[in-house]
Amino acid sequence: MIDIKIIIATTKEYRVPDDPVYLPVEVGAALRDSRIQGYTADDTGDNISVKNGSYCELTGLYWAWKNLDADYIGLVHYRRYFGSPERDYDYEPFDRVIGGEELRQILKDKAILIPGKRKYYIETIKSHYAHTHYISQLDDTRRVIEKKYPGYLDSFDRVLNRVYGYMFNMMIMRRDLVDRYCSWMFSILPEVEELQKDNAYDAYQGRYIGRIGEILFNVWLDHELTEGTVSEDQITELPCVHIERINWIKKGWAFLAAKVFHMKYKHSF
């Protein structure tokens, strides 16, 4: 039987699926005096829990990479899961979350599961980032890649000019691919931090490392596909289920305000 472990990154107690493939992990646990009872803390074993303020859910991914032993490892969020393709919107959001048995059937011939594309339509990933965050963060990321992994530059530039991306740092991947991806990404991010260390951001904009991680996953995946080390038929997109209702009107106005008036985001939507 395929052994799957999917961590649920969270900072608070919340309803979680009653399925053994899911493991709720309190991210940023090292930054708090108390622990969520019954959840695994990301400050055990080999960890970067103290970096959660900027790395966000990536401290959970790092913990899973270094401390879990499973055939497939994944990351979801307490309010955002992969959904079953067999269950449509007639189901309540939580009832659409995919379970372990269905995942095992899919993973018999798949290596990577990713959320459906997030489409920006009128913006590229780069222009959207420049309008909502700080483009110097991406400029520094490119500098680090150019120095450490110049063979990835074409993928980096290609991804930034797309109008869609696989976001949220969500994925479920075969263990060897997790090793390859995390070894690459977590060697880049500390050097970006170093280049950005003199910039003062508020708490929300200070979460930039987690956002760069979202983009880097797309860069890594594009490079894997371009080099042929992963093939398209090994990848499946699954629906992304949002447990809480999204205010699309508020989100849409913020998106347009960022594009037209260059108003940086102040919080998540």
PDB file of C-alpha atoms in Angstrom:
ATOM      1  CA  MET A   1       0.000   0.000   0.000  1.00  0.00           C
ATOM      2  CA  ILE A   2       1.273   3.463  -0.907  1.00  0.00           C
ATOM      3  CA  ASP A   3       2.227   5.402   2.239  1.00  0.00           C
ATOM      4  CA  ILE A   4       1.016   9.016   1.980  1.00  0.00           C
ATOM      5  CA  LYS A   5       1.493  11.819   4.500  1.00  0.00           C
ATOM      6  CA  ILE A   6      -0.061  15.212   3.845  1.00  0.00           C
ATOM      7  CA  ILE A   7       0.644  17.893   6.406  1.00  0.00           C
ATOM      8  CA  ILE A   8      -2.058  20.431   7.171  1.00  0.00           C
ATOM      9  CA  ALA A   9      -0.258  23.701   7.899  1.00  0.00           C
ATOM     10  CA  THR A  10      -2.059  25.649  10.625  1.00  0.00           C
ATOM     11  CA  THR A  11      -1.451  28.164  13.384  1.00  0.00           C
ATOM     12  CA  LYS A  12      -4.638  27.375  15.292  1.00  0.00           C
ATOM     13  CA  GLU A  13      -6.949  24.513  16.190  1.00  0.00           C
ATOM     14  CA  TYR A  14      -9.388  23.857  13.378  1.00  0.00           C
ATOM     15  CA  ARG A  15     -11.495  21.059  11.960  1.00  0.00           C
ATOM     16  CA  VAL A  16      -9.317  18.554  10.079  1.00  0.00           C
ATOM     17  CA  PRO A  17     -10.175  15.470   7.997  1.00  0.00           C
ATOM     18  CA  ASP A  18     -10.559  12.199   9.893  1.00  0.00           C
ATOM     19  CA  ASP A  19      -8.218  10.323   7.574  1.00  0.00           C
ATOM     20  CA  PRO A  20      -4.786   8.927   8.512  1.00  0.00           C
ATOM     21  CA  VAL A  21      -3.085  10.428   5.440  1.00  0.00           C
ATOM     22  CA  TYR A  22      -3.572  13.889   6.969  1.00  0.00           C
ATOM     23  CA  LEU A  23      -1.265  15.201   9.677  1.00  0.00           C
ATOM     24  CA  PRO A  24      -2.092  18.597  11.244  1.00  0.00           C
ATOM     25  CA  VAL A  25       1.149  20.497  11.865  1.00  0.00           C
ATOM     26  CA  GLU A  26       1.357  23.669  13.912  1.00  0.00           C
ATOM     27  CA  VAL A  27       3.677  25.887  11.885  1.00  0.00           C
ATOM     28  CA  GLY A  28       5.745  28.542  13.622  1.00  0.00           C
ATOM     29  CA  ALA A  29       5.422  26.634  16.883  1.00  0.00           C
ATOM     30  CA  ALA A  30       8.823  27.896  18.061  1.00  0.00           C
ATOM     31  CA  LEU A  31       7.398  31.423  18.127  1.00  0.00           C
ATOM     32  CA  ARG A  32       4.662  30.571  20.683  1.00  0.00           C
ATOM     33  CA  ASP A  33       4.700  29.647  24.344  1.00  0.00           C
ATOM     34  CA  SER A  34       1.896  27.068  24.078  1.00  0.00           C
ATOM     35  CA  ARG A  35       1.141  24.205  21.672  1.00  0.00           C
ATOM     36  CA  ILE A  36      -2.064  23.037  20.003  1.00  0.00           C
ATOM     37  CA  GLN A  37      -2.995  19.820  21.749  1.00  0.00           C
ATOM     38  CA  GLY A  38      -2.989  16.804  19.462  1.00  0.00           C
ATOM     39  CA  TYR A  39      -1.141  18.546  16.628  1.00  0.00           C
ATOM     40  CA  THR A  40       2.463  18.010  15.619  1.00  0.00           C
ATOM     41  CA  ALA A  41       4.678  21.063  16.186  1.00  0.00           C
ATOM     42  CA  ASP A  42       7.124  22.084  13.453  1.00  0.00           C
ATOM     43  CA  ASP A  43       9.864  22.928  16.003  1.00  0.00           C
ATOM     44  CA  THR A  44      10.783  19.276  16.563  1.00  0.00           C
ATOM     45  CA  GLY A  45      13.618  17.413  14.876  1.00  0.00           C
ATOM     46  CA  ASP A  46      15.399  19.202  12.035  1.00  0.00           C
ATOM     47  CA  ASN A  47      13.368  22.397  11.570  1.00  0.00           C
ATOM     48  CA  ILE A  48      13.258  26.104  10.646  1.00  0.00           C
ATOM     49  CA  SER A  49      10.178  26.887  12.748  1.00  0.00           C
ATOM     50  CA  VAL A  50      11.519  30.277  13.886  1.00  0.00           C
ATOM     51  CA  LYS A  51      11.404  31.498  10.273  1.00  0.00           C
ATOM     52  CA  ASN A  52       7.635  31.107  10.016  1.00  0.00           C
ATOM     53  CA  GLY A  53       7.011  34.869   9.957  1.00  0.00           C
ATOM     54  CA  SER A  54       8.505  35.071   6.472  1.00  0.00           C
ATOM     55  CA  TYR A  55       8.419  31.432   5.329  1.00  0.00           C
ATOM     56  CA  CYS A  56       4.761  30.828   6.283  1.00  0.00           C
ATOM     57  CA  GLU A  57       3.699  27.236   5.518  1.00  0.00           C
ATOM     58  CA  LEU A  58       7.153  26.464   4.136  1.00  0.00           C
ATOM     59  CA  THR A  59       8.399  25.846   7.679  1.00  0.00           C
ATOM     60  CA  GLY A  60       5.907  22.989   7.694  1.00  0.00           C
ATOM     61  CA  LEU A  61       7.135  21.712   4.342  1.00  0.00           C
ATOM     62  CA  TYR A  62      10.735  21.849   5.567  1.00  0.00           C
ATOM     63  CA  TRP A  63       9.757  19.890   8.686  1.00  0.00           C
ATOM     64  CA  ALA A  64       7.940  17.269   6.597  1.00  0.00           C
ATOM     65  CA  TRP A  65      10.878  16.942   4.199  1.00  0.00           C
ATOM     66  CA  LYS A  66      13.379  16.437   7.013  1.00  0.00           C
ATOM     67  CA  ASN A  67      11.313  14.384   9.450  1.00  0.00           C
ATOM     68  CA  LEU A  68       8.669  12.312   7.653  1.00  0.00           C
ATOM     69  CA  ASP A  69       9.252   8.914   6.108  1.00  0.00           C
ATOM     70  CA  ALA A  70       6.585   8.235   3.463  1.00  0.00           C
ATOM     71  CA  ASP A  71       6.311   7.289  -0.200  1.00  0.00           C
ATOM     72  CA  TYR A  72       4.456  10.527  -0.950  1.00  0.00           C
ATOM     73  CA  ILE A  73       4.554  13.787   0.990  1.00  0.00           C
ATOM     74  CA  GLY A  74       2.141  16.672   0.569  1.00  0.00           C
ATOM     75  CA  LEU A  75       1.178  20.087   1.898  1.00  0.00           C
ATOM     76  CA  VAL A  76      -2.265  21.631   2.286  1.00  0.00           C
ATOM     77  CA  HIS A  77      -3.683  24.357   4.559  1.00  0.00           C
ATOM     78  CA  TYR A  78      -6.241  24.265   7.317  1.00  0.00           C
ATOM     79  CA  ARG A  79      -8.648  26.254   5.134  1.00  0.00           C
ATOM     80  CA  ARG A  80      -7.526  24.949   1.739  1.00  0.00           C
ATOM     81  CA  TYR A  81      -7.370  21.338   0.547  1.00  0.00           C
ATOM     82  CA  PHE A  82      -7.184  19.225  -2.559  1.00  0.00           C
ATOM     83  CA  GLY A  83     -10.637  18.175  -3.622  1.00  0.00           C
ATOM     84  CA  SER A  84     -11.937  14.935  -5.015  1.00  0.00           C
ATOM     85  CA  PRO A  85     -12.630  15.129  -8.763  1.00  0.00           C
ATOM     86  CA  GLU A  86     -15.568  12.817  -8.050  1.00  0.00           C
ATOM     87  CA  ARG A  87     -17.402  15.332  -5.852  1.00  0.00           C
ATOM     88  CA  ASP A  88     -18.871  18.504  -7.323  1.00  0.00           C
ATOM     89  CA  TYR A  89     -20.153  21.694  -5.721  1.00  0.00           C
ATOM     90  CA  ASP A  90     -23.352  20.015  -4.551  1.00  0.00           C
ATOM     91  CA  TYR A  91     -21.255  18.809  -1.615  1.00  0.00           C
ATOM     92  CA  GLU A  92     -20.310  20.970   1.354  1.00  0.00           C
ATOM     93  CA  PRO A  93     -16.665  22.153   1.055  1.00  0.00           C
ATOM     94  CA  PHE A  94     -15.319  19.839   3.753  1.00  0.00           C
ATOM     95  CA  ASP A  95     -17.071  16.861   2.183  1.00  0.00           C
ATOM     96  CA  ARG A  96     -15.258  17.539  -1.104  1.00  0.00           C
ATOM     97  CA  VAL A  97     -11.797  17.029   0.462  1.00  0.00           C
ATOM     98  CA  ILE A  98     -10.074  14.057  -1.146  1.00  0.00           C
ATOM     99  CA  GLY A  99      -9.379  11.032   1.021  1.00  0.00           C
ATOM    100  CA  GLY A 100      -6.498   8.605   1.265  1.00  0.00           C
ATOM    101  CA  GLU A 101      -8.089   5.716  -0.622  1.00  0.00           C
ATOM    102  CA  GLU A 102      -8.933   7.870  -3.606  1.00  0.00           C
ATOM    103  CA  LEU A 103      -5.442   9.381  -3.534  1.00  0.00           C
ATOM    104  CA  ARG A 104      -3.862   5.934  -3.601  1.00  0.00           C
ATOM    105  CA  GLN A 105      -5.790   5.062  -6.729  1.00  0.00           C
ATOM    106  CA  ILE A 106      -4.630   8.256  -8.449  1.00  0.00           C
ATOM    107  CA  LEU A 107      -1.023   7.865  -7.312  1.00  0.00           C
ATOM    108  CA  LYS A 108      -0.672   4.395  -8.756  1.00  0.00           C
ATOM    109  CA  ASP A 109       0.496   6.044 -11.979  1.00  0.00           C
ATOM    110  CA  LYS A 110       1.113   9.674 -10.960  1.00  0.00           C
ATOM    111  CA  ALA A 111       4.125  11.334  -9.328  1.00  0.00           C
ATOM    112  CA  ILE A 112       2.855  14.872  -8.710  1.00  0.00           C
ATOM    113  CA  LEU A 113      -0.545  16.252  -7.704  1.00  0.00           C
ATOM    114  CA  ILE A 114      -1.049  20.000  -7.896  1.00  0.00           C
ATOM    115  CA  PRO A 115      -3.967  22.413  -7.463  1.00  0.00           C
ATOM    116  CA  GLY A 116      -5.743  23.710 -10.543  1.00  0.00           C
ATOM    117  CA  LYS A 117      -4.178  26.759 -12.148  1.00  0.00           C
ATOM    118  CA  ARG A 118      -4.804  30.134 -10.566  1.00  0.00           C
ATOM    119  CA  LYS A 119      -5.476  32.466 -13.498  1.00  0.00           C
ATOM    120  CA  TYR A 120      -4.736  36.187 -13.482  1.00  0.00           C
ATOM    121  CA  TYR A 121      -6.031  36.844 -17.019  1.00  0.00           C
ATOM    122  CA  ILE A 122      -4.995  40.514 -17.307  1.00  0.00           C
ATOM    123  CA  GLU A 123      -1.735  40.235 -15.384  1.00  0.00           C
ATOM    124  CA  THR A 124       1.395  38.150 -15.555  1.00  0.00           C
ATOM    125  CA  ILE A 125       2.745  36.618 -12.378  1.00  0.00           C
ATOM    126  CA  LYS A 126       5.508  39.213 -12.450  1.00  0.00           C
ATOM    127  CA  SER A 127       3.287  42.255 -12.989  1.00  0.00           C
ATOM    128  CA  HIS A 128       0.806  41.059 -10.373  1.00  0.00           C
ATOM    129  CA  TYR A 129       3.612  40.604  -7.858  1.00  0.00           C
ATOM    130  CA  ALA A 130       5.019  44.054  -8.668  1.00  0.00           C
ATOM    131  CA  HIS A 131       1.628  45.676  -8.092  1.00  0.00           C
ATOM    132  CA  THR A 132       0.728  43.823  -4.895  1.00  0.00           C
ATOM    133  CA  HIS A 133       4.136  43.229  -3.257  1.00  0.00           C
ATOM    134  CA  TYR A 134       7.735  44.363  -3.921  1.00  0.00           C
ATOM    135  CA  ILE A 135       9.432  43.459  -7.174  1.00  0.00           C
ATOM    136  CA  SER A 136      12.897  43.683  -5.617  1.00  0.00           C
ATOM    137  CA  GLN A 137      12.126  40.340  -3.960  1.00  0.00           C
ATOM    138  CA  LEU A 138      11.773  38.665  -7.348  1.00  0.00           C
ATOM    139  CA  ASP A 139      14.765  40.548  -8.732  1.00  0.00           C
ATOM    140  CA  ASP A 140      16.895  39.203  -5.880  1.00  0.00           C
ATOM    141  CA  THR A 141      15.503  35.713  -6.394  1.00  0.00           C
ATOM    142  CA  ARG A 142      16.574  35.848 -10.018  1.00  0.00           C
ATOM    143  CA  ARG A 143      20.060  36.968  -8.984  1.00  0.00           C
ATOM    144  CA  VAL A 144      20.403  33.999  -6.651  1.00  0.00           C
ATOM    145  CA  ILE A 145      19.209  31.559  -9.308  1.00  0.00           C
ATOM    146  CA  GLU A 146      21.557  33.082 -11.867  1.00  0.00           C
ATOM    147  CA  LYS A 147      24.458  32.523  -9.467  1.00  0.00           C
ATOM    148  CA  LYS A 148      23.534  29.068  -8.124  1.00  0.00           C
ATOM    149  CA  TYR A 149      21.409  27.466 -10.840  1.00  0.00           C
ATOM    150  CA  PRO A 150      21.803  29.330 -14.150  1.00  0.00           C
ATOM    151  CA  GLY A 151      20.181  26.443 -15.999  1.00  0.00           C
ATOM    152  CA  TYR A 152      16.869  27.420 -14.329  1.00  0.00           C
ATOM    153  CA  LEU A 153      16.834  31.022 -15.584  1.00  0.00           C
ATOM    154  CA  ASP A 154      14.816  30.264 -18.701  1.00  0.00           C
ATOM    155  CA  SER A 155      12.176  28.559 -16.585  1.00  0.00           C
ATOM    156  CA  PHE A 156      12.188  31.463 -14.109  1.00  0.00           C
ATOM    157  CA  ASP A 157      11.617  34.030 -16.857  1.00  0.00           C
ATOM    158  CA  ARG A 158       9.020  31.868 -18.583  1.00  0.00           C
ATOM    159  CA  VAL A 159       7.030  31.379 -15.379  1.00  0.00           C
ATOM    160  CA  LEU A 160       7.057  35.070 -14.471  1.00  0.00           C
ATOM    161  CA  ASN A 161       5.593  35.944 -17.859  1.00  0.00           C
ATOM    162  CA  ARG A 162       2.667  33.538 -17.522  1.00  0.00           C
ATOM    163  CA  VAL A 163      -0.827  34.650 -16.588  1.00  0.00           C
ATOM    164  CA  TYR A 164      -1.400  31.568 -14.429  1.00  0.00           C
ATOM    165  CA  GLY A 165       0.389  29.555 -11.778  1.00  0.00           C
ATOM    166  CA  TYR A 166       0.096  26.655  -9.365  1.00  0.00           C
ATOM    167  CA  MET A 167      -0.114  28.531  -6.114  1.00  0.00           C
ATOM    168  CA  PHE A 168      -0.460  28.151  -2.326  1.00  0.00           C
ATOM    169  CA  ASN A 169       2.664  25.916  -2.018  1.00  0.00           C
ATOM    170  CA  MET A 170       0.230  23.002  -2.262  1.00  0.00           C
ATOM    171  CA  MET A 171       1.392  19.725  -3.746  1.00  0.00           C
ATOM    172  CA  ILE A 172       1.585  15.994  -3.161  1.00  0.00           C
ATOM    173  CA  MET A 173       4.735  14.431  -4.605  1.00  0.00           C
ATOM    174  CA  ARG A 174       6.700  11.231  -4.657  1.00  0.00           C
ATOM    175  CA  ARG A 175       9.425  11.256  -2.017  1.00  0.00           C
ATOM    176  CA  ASP A 176      12.388  11.460  -4.400  1.00  0.00           C
ATOM    177  CA  LEU A 177      10.832  14.492  -6.101  1.00  0.00           C
ATOM    178  CA  VAL A 178      10.207  16.157  -2.730  1.00  0.00           C
ATOM    179  CA  ASP A 179      13.883  15.643  -1.924  1.00  0.00           C
ATOM    180  CA  ARG A 180      14.949  17.139  -5.240  1.00  0.00           C
ATOM    181  CA  TYR A 181      12.587  20.097  -5.024  1.00  0.00           C
ATOM    182  CA  CYS A 182      13.232  20.968  -1.378  1.00  0.00           C
ATOM    183  CA  SER A 183      17.009  20.645  -1.700  1.00  0.00           C
ATOM    184  CA  TRP A 184      16.866  23.136  -4.551  1.00  0.00           C
ATOM    185  CA  MET A 185      14.370  25.609  -3.106  1.00  0.00           C
ATOM    186  CA  PHE A 186      15.691  25.694   0.457  1.00  0.00           C
ATOM    187  CA  SER A 187      19.173  26.448  -0.865  1.00  0.00           C
ATOM    188  CA  ILE A 188      17.823  29.540  -2.673  1.00  0.00           C
ATOM    189  CA  LEU A 189      15.579  31.118  -0.065  1.00  0.00           C
ATOM    190  CA  PRO A 190      18.222  31.891   2.618  1.00  0.00           C
ATOM    191  CA  GLU A 191      20.277  33.792   0.049  1.00  0.00           C
ATOM    192  CA  VAL A 192      17.224  35.833  -0.961  1.00  0.00           C
ATOM    193  CA  GLU A 193      16.697  36.604   2.726  1.00  0.00           C
ATOM    194  CA  GLU A 194      20.257  37.831   2.976  1.00  0.00           C
ATOM    195  CA  LEU A 195      19.826  40.160   0.006  1.00  0.00           C
ATOM    196  CA  GLN A 196      16.565  41.493   1.474  1.00  0.00           C
ATOM    197  CA  LYS A 197      17.718  41.834   5.086  1.00  0.00           C
ATOM    198  CA  ASP A 198      17.877  45.643   5.096  1.00  0.00           C
ATOM    199  CA  ASN A 199      14.274  46.071   3.917  1.00  0.00           C
ATOM    200  CA  ALA A 200      11.647  46.832   6.547  1.00  0.00           C
ATOM    201  CA  TYR A 201       8.283  45.242   5.763  1.00  0.00           C
ATOM    202  CA  ASP A 202       5.100  45.088   7.785  1.00  0.00           C
ATOM    203  CA  ALA A 203       3.953  41.690   9.039  1.00  0.00           C
ATOM    204  CA  TYR A 204       1.894  40.931   5.928  1.00  0.00           C
ATOM    205  CA  GLN A 205       4.489  41.985   3.363  1.00  0.00           C
ATOM    206  CA  GLY A 206       7.133  40.301   5.483  1.00  0.00           C
ATOM    207  CA  ARG A 207       5.697  36.932   4.456  1.00  0.00           C
ATOM    208  CA  TYR A 208       7.476  37.285   1.132  1.00  0.00           C
ATOM    209  CA  ILE A 209       9.568  34.110   1.367  1.00  0.00           C
ATOM    210  CA  GLY A 210       6.401  32.001   1.358  1.00  0.00           C
ATOM    211  CA  ARG A 211       5.202  33.858  -1.747  1.00  0.00           C
ATOM    212  CA  ILE A 212       8.505  33.377  -3.515  1.00  0.00           C
ATOM    213  CA  GLY A 213       8.218  29.683  -2.680  1.00  0.00           C
ATOM    214  CA  GLU A 214       4.925  29.546  -4.584  1.00  0.00           C
ATOM    215  CA  ILE A 215       6.638  30.913  -7.677  1.00  0.00           C
ATOM    216  CA  LEU A 216       9.729  28.735  -7.262  1.00  0.00           C
ATOM    217  CA  PHE A 217       7.586  25.620  -7.302  1.00  0.00           C
ATOM    218  CA  ASN A 218       6.361  26.643 -10.747  1.00  0.00           C
ATOM    219  CA  VAL A 219       9.947  27.326 -11.847  1.00  0.00           C
ATOM    220  CA  TRP A 220      11.154  23.950 -10.602  1.00  0.00           C
ATOM    221  CA  LEU A 221       8.249  22.117 -12.225  1.00  0.00           C
ATOM    222  CA  ASP A 222       8.759  23.896 -15.552  1.00  0.00           C
ATOM    223  CA  HIS A 223      12.440  22.973 -15.482  1.00  0.00           C
ATOM    224  CA  GLU A 224      11.664  19.333 -14.668  1.00  0.00           C
ATOM    225  CA  LEU A 225       9.259  19.175 -17.602  1.00  0.00           C
ATOM    226  CA  THR A 226      11.642  20.961 -19.951  1.00  0.00           C
ATOM    227  CA  GLU A 227      14.500  18.632 -19.057  1.00  0.00           C
ATOM    228  CA  GLY A 228      12.261  15.580 -19.313  1.00  0.00           C
ATOM    229  CA  THR A 229      12.954  14.386 -15.769  1.00  0.00           C
ATOM    230  CA  VAL A 230       9.179  14.605 -15.197  1.00  0.00           C
ATOM    231  CA  SER A 231       6.577  14.087 -17.924  1.00  0.00           C
ATOM    232  CA  GLU A 232       3.157  15.685 -18.297  1.00  0.00           C
ATOM    233  CA  ASP A 233       1.425  12.339 -17.867  1.00  0.00           C
ATOM    234  CA  GLN A 234       2.941  11.995 -14.382  1.00  0.00           C
ATOM    235  CA  ILE A 235       1.143  15.142 -13.203  1.00  0.00           C
ATOM    236  CA  THR A 236      -2.516  15.601 -12.266  1.00  0.00           C
ATOM    237  CA  GLU A 237      -4.319  18.794 -11.337  1.00  0.00           C
ATOM    238  CA  LEU A 238      -6.913  18.443  -8.591  1.00  0.00           C
ATOM    239  CA  PRO A 239      -9.580  20.961  -7.552  1.00  0.00           C
ATOM    240  CA  CYS A 240      -8.674  23.330  -4.735  1.00  0.00           C
ATOM    241  CA  VAL A 241     -11.332  23.346  -2.031  1.00  0.00           C
ATOM    242  CA  HIS A 242     -11.648  26.489   0.106  1.00  0.00           C
ATOM    243  CA  ILE A 243     -13.251  25.581   3.413  1.00  0.00           C
ATOM    244  CA  GLU A 244     -14.286  29.158   4.188  1.00  0.00           C
ATOM    245  CA  ARG A 245     -16.214  31.365   1.804  1.00  0.00           C
ATOM    246  CA  ILE A 246     -14.129  33.771  -0.287  1.00  0.00           C
ATOM    247  CA  ASN A 247     -15.394  37.324  -0.730  1.00  0.00           C
ATOM    248  CA  TRP A 248     -14.775  37.505  -4.491  1.00  0.00           C
ATOM    249  CA  ILE A 249     -16.077  41.076  -4.757  1.00  0.00           C
ATOM    250  CA  LYS A 250     -13.619  42.350  -2.148  1.00  0.00           C
ATOM    251  CA  LYS A 251     -10.834  40.248  -3.659  1.00  0.00           C
ATOM    252  CA  GLY A 252     -11.636  41.522  -7.164  1.00  0.00           C
ATOM    253  CA  TRP A 253     -11.582  45.164  -6.097  1.00  0.00           C
ATOM    254  CA  ALA A 254      -8.245  44.695  -4.349  1.00  0.00           C
ATOM    255  CA  PHE A 255      -6.870  43.029  -7.485  1.00  0.00           C
ATOM    256  CA  LEU A 256      -7.969  45.961  -9.676  1.00  0.00           C
ATOM    257  CA  ALA A 257      -6.778  48.564  -7.160  1.00  0.00           C
ATOM    258  CA  ALA A 258      -3.358  46.939  -7.150  1.00  0.00           C
ATOM    259  CA  LYS A 259      -3.179  46.923 -10.949  1.00  0.00           C
ATOM    260  CA  VAL A 260      -4.588  50.394 -11.618  1.00  0.00           C
ATOM    261  CA  PHE A 261      -3.481  52.357  -8.553  1.00  0.00           C
ATOM    262  CA  HIS A 262      -0.507  50.207  -7.460  1.00  0.00           C
ATOM    263  CA  MET A 263      -2.012  49.737  -3.993  1.00  0.00           C
ATOM    264  CA  LYS A 264      -0.062  47.019  -2.199  1.00  0.00           C
ATOM    265  CA  TYR A 265      -2.018  44.272  -0.479  1.00  0.00           C
ATOM    266  CA  LYS A 266      -2.355  44.757   3.261  1.00  0.00           C
ATOM    267  CA  HIS A 267      -3.803  41.354   4.147  1.00  0.00           C
ATOM    268  CA  SER A 268      -4.914  38.050   2.687  1.00  0.00           C
ATOM    269  CA  PHE A 269      -8.316  37.546   1.060  1.00  0.00           C
TER     270      PHE A 269
END
